[in-house]
Structures are given as structure tokens and as C-alpha cells.
């Protein structure tokens, strides 16, 4: 696709959790828990509040369609603030400092006085019904020429466990939201910018690592299309795919629009009840439904079933809307007969609704309330086909497709968090912030100063063992040994299901120091780490792998073995090295460096021949 | 500049348009188009245009005349509010239409008439306002409403409810209600409390009570007898607790099913009577170790003093002379306990017996705050010492439970 010709404009929003000691608005730790560890549960309803305009905000209204009871799991690491049963503490200064450091790294200008706002979110992920958020700095640059619009500091939402149940451990962890201008014009450019910002964030060394700690939302539009926000892209590598599939979707929706207009297509206001037509149906879905509603889309034949993204049709978009009313989706005559609906039933349906050849009939089923709600929403989406691309917030599906979530939120969803006092950011405060070395610079330095291969250097710089590596170098450990252990060995162990995450830096450094002194064989390192990961203290781990072999011990062992195989060695000469080495290694593996074994053995054989 | 005016300012080298909100602590507060507020020096803000007047569109409310007529009396506690997202202002709502707009389901529970005798923060409440409130409620009962709801800030709600309880004999439910978490938040307890209070106000009950969350969940409200309830937590939804007795009813949510307890007083059990005199020169203090007896001198001109004593109802012997002096000067002294739970008994230890000899009245198991309000009311009814003692030691409105039941 020629993205430039299509007028692609894309921007990203990056959400990154900060690694602070306490949460943003309470004194709880920022640690995640297993739901089995919960110590209680609270059950609450959320209601949208009436705004000045006399209407409820449209995104909020969408959520209200289902009045839902939410459940929240509590822990011994959560408090009344997460329960929305106590006013928030002042804005966590540690989180603010990290945010300002990021802002400075991105050449942003801080806001003179930061105000915390309440952003309405009534999907249950915030016990309050709003998310606390503050604009901290504006106008920066990401790497080349992409402008960063803003950085906000906000509280992380509660984690959905299932359905309407949420876990409060994550609620309130500080999160920065970095928003770029829509300044990217190709899918690859979007990925590059996301990568750069990610590198800046990790350079602070104060951000959380691991799955779910960073999330990307992508804003995409093409000429004549509309701004669509795709939420929850977790992997960087998927970004180009998400962007190109959204461009494809918008291109196809615009083509559908042209075709509908040229066909003189029409969408009715409401559906009709056709339950009686399916009184004796074999369709599993329709059989159990108390109410079935249908309506005819004039001139839509073949279009509802048309693919707009791989495996997704215009009908899928209409289904997404209908699902907001609690139904499973829609049926349409572009795909019927199927799903147990017979040809006769389709004919009856067409007759009842007065559908002609060029028309498409859609069908929803559920309780009376659900069905009439669902048919109206499906029709609303059908009507939007005449506009082309509706402005929407969408959620990413596996493989890079997306599905409708809710309308784009308007700007009118915020009001002040009066329980938190504003914070002034002085010039002195900004000047006092020392900028951390960028990971890219660290990698370059490792490569030039320590003579490490540049790919490995980058690997170390970006890994979460960077600090351990630096400590190891300071402790005088050979960079190659430290790098190999911290990157390759630990990765291999993790493939084996051994997690070294809890092994203290000090143990690893002491271990590598002993390897350096020849007291522990470097072959023994993986085994010792495995034992350390199981929680054993260092000495015990080293002992369990077997006592180390001194060079003296080795010499006498080798002399003995060589003497026993005198004939063999005389016969083969240096070619005996390989087979004899195998015999020696069987005795000493993991207890002394293999290179030393080879050297000693070589000497011993030489002496004999 | 005034709220809503269009202004511009320079942020990070870019000119940005914004809406002027206010000036606070030397900083101008602006709202950006993104919805965020920011503060910056007022000199950096330039006026560019007047606020655009926007008349809020408000749907017409038609009340169902077949439903029970309830009176909502608002005193300043916010049971409903509206947010102006343009300026961030939160305003409280108190007319019937406004309350129904904010909590639409209210319209299916009753039809409402509203009164607002005053509008204050509940910490600024005064006994003269209790009287005004009691008179307003009495007038509404006389006008024939099926129940009365009083919206009240939670800080002093228990004082006001017990004051009304002593002044007023009511044949209909008189229900105080509030919210612990601000009404502008989607999680507020306001809507559930309000709906439950409306259900309670139309139920077959006949006394003054407080209706608030029964638990941390949105599952039911508890209806507490006005004279036996206390705010026991600064911020939790279930802060209000009946002390030494069970709630008089529960109201389930969202069903709004009212289940009265056996000891609840029924609708129509008493005729409406208003005894609205209160003696304001009364005080309440807590005794603490080392308390300076000279503090008692400042109560010399008071007609009544309630002491929240230690344990069974004690004060240090250093206070004894001062207390004798107060009683000698016709000040009624009532002993309660800072334990809150349990009964005063000044016959067990010497200190207690000395207090009794000095003329101190044992306040039985009355809550200290209830005893204070009651003392104001009793002294408003009679000057006769024997009568005062008798009224103080007998339950007037359930404030004294004669038996300390196990399990409460
Ligand atoms: Zn907490």
C-alpha cells in the first residue's frame, strides 16, 4: 500500500508503569499479587453522573447501557484508598520526579503548576468511577522529528479478573502516558518511534519491566477516513501490522461507502419482531432466544458480508455494536442459510421484512430488552457506513485486527480532583534533575570500553540485569564472563523453566568472582545458578555441585589416568587427547575449567610421547 | 477575567487556547481543550474572549401522583450534584426536579416536595438550626406527607437526628440521609442511600432515623435509631453504626425491600407533637489523665455539662471539688463513658460513689453526644432538679436501653 498517497497519519500513546516504592495516591506497595492471595471482596455499582450539558458523556452513556455490579478483590497490600473509601494522599513525589526525568529526556516543558484531574471511566476498572491523571509536561521531541505532545502522570486501573470482577493490586500504580503528535506516515515509522520512547523510559531505570507494564495505543487515520484509536498493543513487533490492517479497514470502509451511495442504500430506524418465524427452528442460538428482531438494509446485499480486514466483515462491526446490549452478535442474510438456519426460514424472513434481491436482512436474538437494544445499535453502525469510517476506540485482536470498544471519548470527561492539592514545578526542580545515561549510549560504551560485541552490548544494556552487570564489572569480573552469564546462561536456564529473577546480585557477583579466581569452574555456573534459583545460599549451591578441583589435584588425577592408558597413548600420540579428555571430564565436569583440563592433559601426554 | 472566559497562554513555546477557571493561591487555573487543568502565573494569561453562555438543556420531570408523597428537606448535605465539565465546577442539587434528574430512579419510589430551611456545611450546624429543622419537619408532617427525608452532611448528622428525635413525636418516618463519598463520583454512596431513604420514608415506620450504607458493599442500607447511632469512621461508607442496639430496619439494594426489626416503632404509633425549646448553654468534655481542674471554671455559667468519663464513668479525684462546685451552682452534671459501648456505673469504686454523692447523674448507656443533645432538650423543658434527673435517666426516644443485651 502506498501510505503516503493514502494520507496515513498515525500517533501513539505509550503507557508505562513506574517502579516506585508506593502507589501514586496511597502508601501501598506497587506489587502485583496472585488472586489466590486476596483477603476480601467488595461489591459496588457505578453510575454515570449528570453533566452540565444535561447529558451523560457519550462514552459513559455507552457503558451505562448495562447497569452492572462490579466485584473487587482486596489484598493485605491494598487499602481504603483503592476501595474508594478514603481520600487520596498527596501526589507521590517519587513518581513525579521520574515523570519529570522522562520529560527532560524528551526535551519537554513542564507545566508550572500541575493539577490532578478526574477522568471519567465507568467500565469498572476504577473503583471511584474515574481515573486520576495530571498533565505534567508538554511539547517535546522523540528522536528525529516526531513531536511529543504531552506526558501525563496517572493511576493505573484495576486488573480485570473476569467479566465484572477486578483485582485491586494494580489499581493506583503510577503510570506515565506519553502522547505523540500524529506525525508518523508509515507503519514502520510508528514502530521506530515507539521503540525510541521505550528506550528513553527504560533509561531512567525506574520503570516496571515485564508483561503488561507497558502498553501502546495507536491513533490512525487516512485521508477521508477518521481517527481511530486502537488500544492495548502490547508487543512492539505487532505495531506495523496493526497500522497496516487499520489502513486496510479504512480503505475498504470508504469503498463500501461509495458503493452504498451509488446503490441508493437505506437504513431503517428500527427492527420488527420476527420471533414467530423461528418457532420451530433448528438453530441452537435462535431456539433458546425469547425474542428475535430483524430489519432489512436496503441495497446492502453482499456488503454486510464483505471482508474489510482478514476474517472480519462489515457484519462483524455491526456485531460489535450489538454485543454492547448483551447479545452474542448478529446474523445476516449475506451468510445465511447457515448456523442451523434453513433456506426456508431465510425466505420467510425476506418475505416478512419485504427484502428484495439487493437487500440484506439482519437478525438479533436475546431477551426482548436485549434484542431491541441490539437491533438499534446494529442499525446505528449500519447507518455509519454512509459516513465511511466512524471515529472509534477499538481493541486490538490477536494477529493485528481490531474490534469496536466504544466511541472516542470527548474532551469533556474531566473535572478537578479536589482532594489532591496542585503541585508547583520550579525551574530549580528541573535543573536539579540529573539525566540518566541513555541505554543506547550505555551499549556503545560497553562495546568500546569493554570490547564486547555490539549486539551483546545492546542486549546487556536493555536487559533487566544491567545493574548486575555494572556491579560485576566494578567488582573486577571479566566483561565476557559477566555478559555470558547474565544474558546467555540465565536465558538458557529460563528456557529450562528456571527463573533466576530472585537470585540476589551479590550472589551472582560473588560466584563470578570465584570463577575469576579459578576457585569455581565456569562450567559449574549453570548448575550453581539453578541451585541458587531454588533458594539455596551460595556456599551450599557451590558445594552441591561438588568440591572444586585444584590444578594440583587435577595433575595427579590426569597422571594416573594417562599412566593407566600408556599403551593406547604411545600408539595414538596426540590423537589420544580427545578420547582421554572424555574420560577425565567424566570425573571433573563442572568442577574445574575445561580449558585447564585440556592444557594439563596436553602437557601430560606430551611428556609421555 | 471570569470563569469560562476564553484565554490564551504560551506553553513550551506554543500558544495554546484555554478556558479561564479561577485564580487560586497566586496562580491562574486554566482548562485546556484536552480537559486538563493547569496552573500558571496570571501574567502569562491573555484574555481573548468572553465566556460563551450555554443554557443547559434539562429534561422536563413529571412526577407520578399515584406514588406516596415524600418531603425532602435539604440542609446542605449533598445527596445529588452536577458536574460542569467545561469549568470543572461541581454544584449540589436540591430541588425535587434536580434530584430526580441526578437519580432518576427516585421518581419510581415517591413524589417529592422539597424544602431548604438553610444550607450549611454540617460542621457549622448549631442548636438553633436544629430547632428550625424540627419546625420545618413538623410543618411537613402536618401538611400530610407520608414521610420526610432530610439530607445532611455526615459529620454532625447524628447530633441533628437525635435533636430532632427529642423535639418531635412523629407518626411518620423521618429519615436523615447523607453520603460519605462525594456525590459527583460515579461510585458515590449518595444514590443508593437516597433511594433506600425514600423507601424507608414510605415504609410503615414512625420514628427519626439515619439511613446509610450497612456494609462496604452496595448491598443494603441500615436504618439506625437517631439516638443510638454514631459516625464511627472518617471516610468509609458504612461509617454509621448503631451502638448497643440493632438497626431498626434494613433496606436491600437494588430491590429497596424494607425489613423493620421487631423493636422499630410503627407508623402512626404516636400523634405529631413538637416540643421545640432547647437550652444551648450545655457542654460536653472528655476527661483525660492529668486534666487541669481549672478547665471546669469555664463551665461555671453553663446549665448542663456532660462528661465522657473513663471506664464505668470516672474522673480523677482532682476534679471532684470543681464538680461539686458546678452542681452547687445549679449546673446539671451527667456522666457518660468514653468507652461508648457499655453502661455507666458509679457505684463500684470510691471515685464513682464520690461523684454520685456530689450530685452527678449517671447517664446509663447513653452515647455522650446523645446525652449532650438530650440535656439541652431536657433543660429546655424543665428547671426542676428532680424532674431533670428523672427525664435524664429515663428513655425518651430509645436513647437508653434498659438491659445490656449480650451479642451487640
Ligand atoms: Zn492503598
PDB file of C-alpha atoms and ligand atoms in Angstrom, chain A residues 23 26-28 77-82, ligand 1:
ATOM      1  CA  UNK A  23       1.448   3.899  44.757  1.00  0.00           C
ATOM      2  CA  UNK A  26      -1.770   5.903  48.693  1.00  0.00           C
ATOM      3  CA  UNK A  27       1.042   4.288  50.646  1.00  0.00           C
ATOM      4  CA  UNK A  28       0.523   0.767  49.379  1.00  0.00           C
ATOM      5  CA  UNK A  77      -1.224  -4.814  50.116  1.00  0.00           C
ATOM      6  CA  UNK A  78      -4.256  -2.658  49.259  1.00  0.00           C
ATOM      7  CA  UNK A  79      -6.035  -0.115  51.440  1.00  0.00           C
ATOM      8  CA  UNK A  80      -9.151   2.009  51.768  1.00  0.00           C
ATOM      9  CA  UNK A  81      -7.906   4.374  49.045  1.00  0.00           C
ATOM     10  CA  UNK A  82      -8.144   1.619  46.427  1.00  0.00           C
TER      11      UNK A  82
HETATM   12 ZN1  LIG C   1      -3.548   1.706  49.068  1.00  0.00          ZN
END
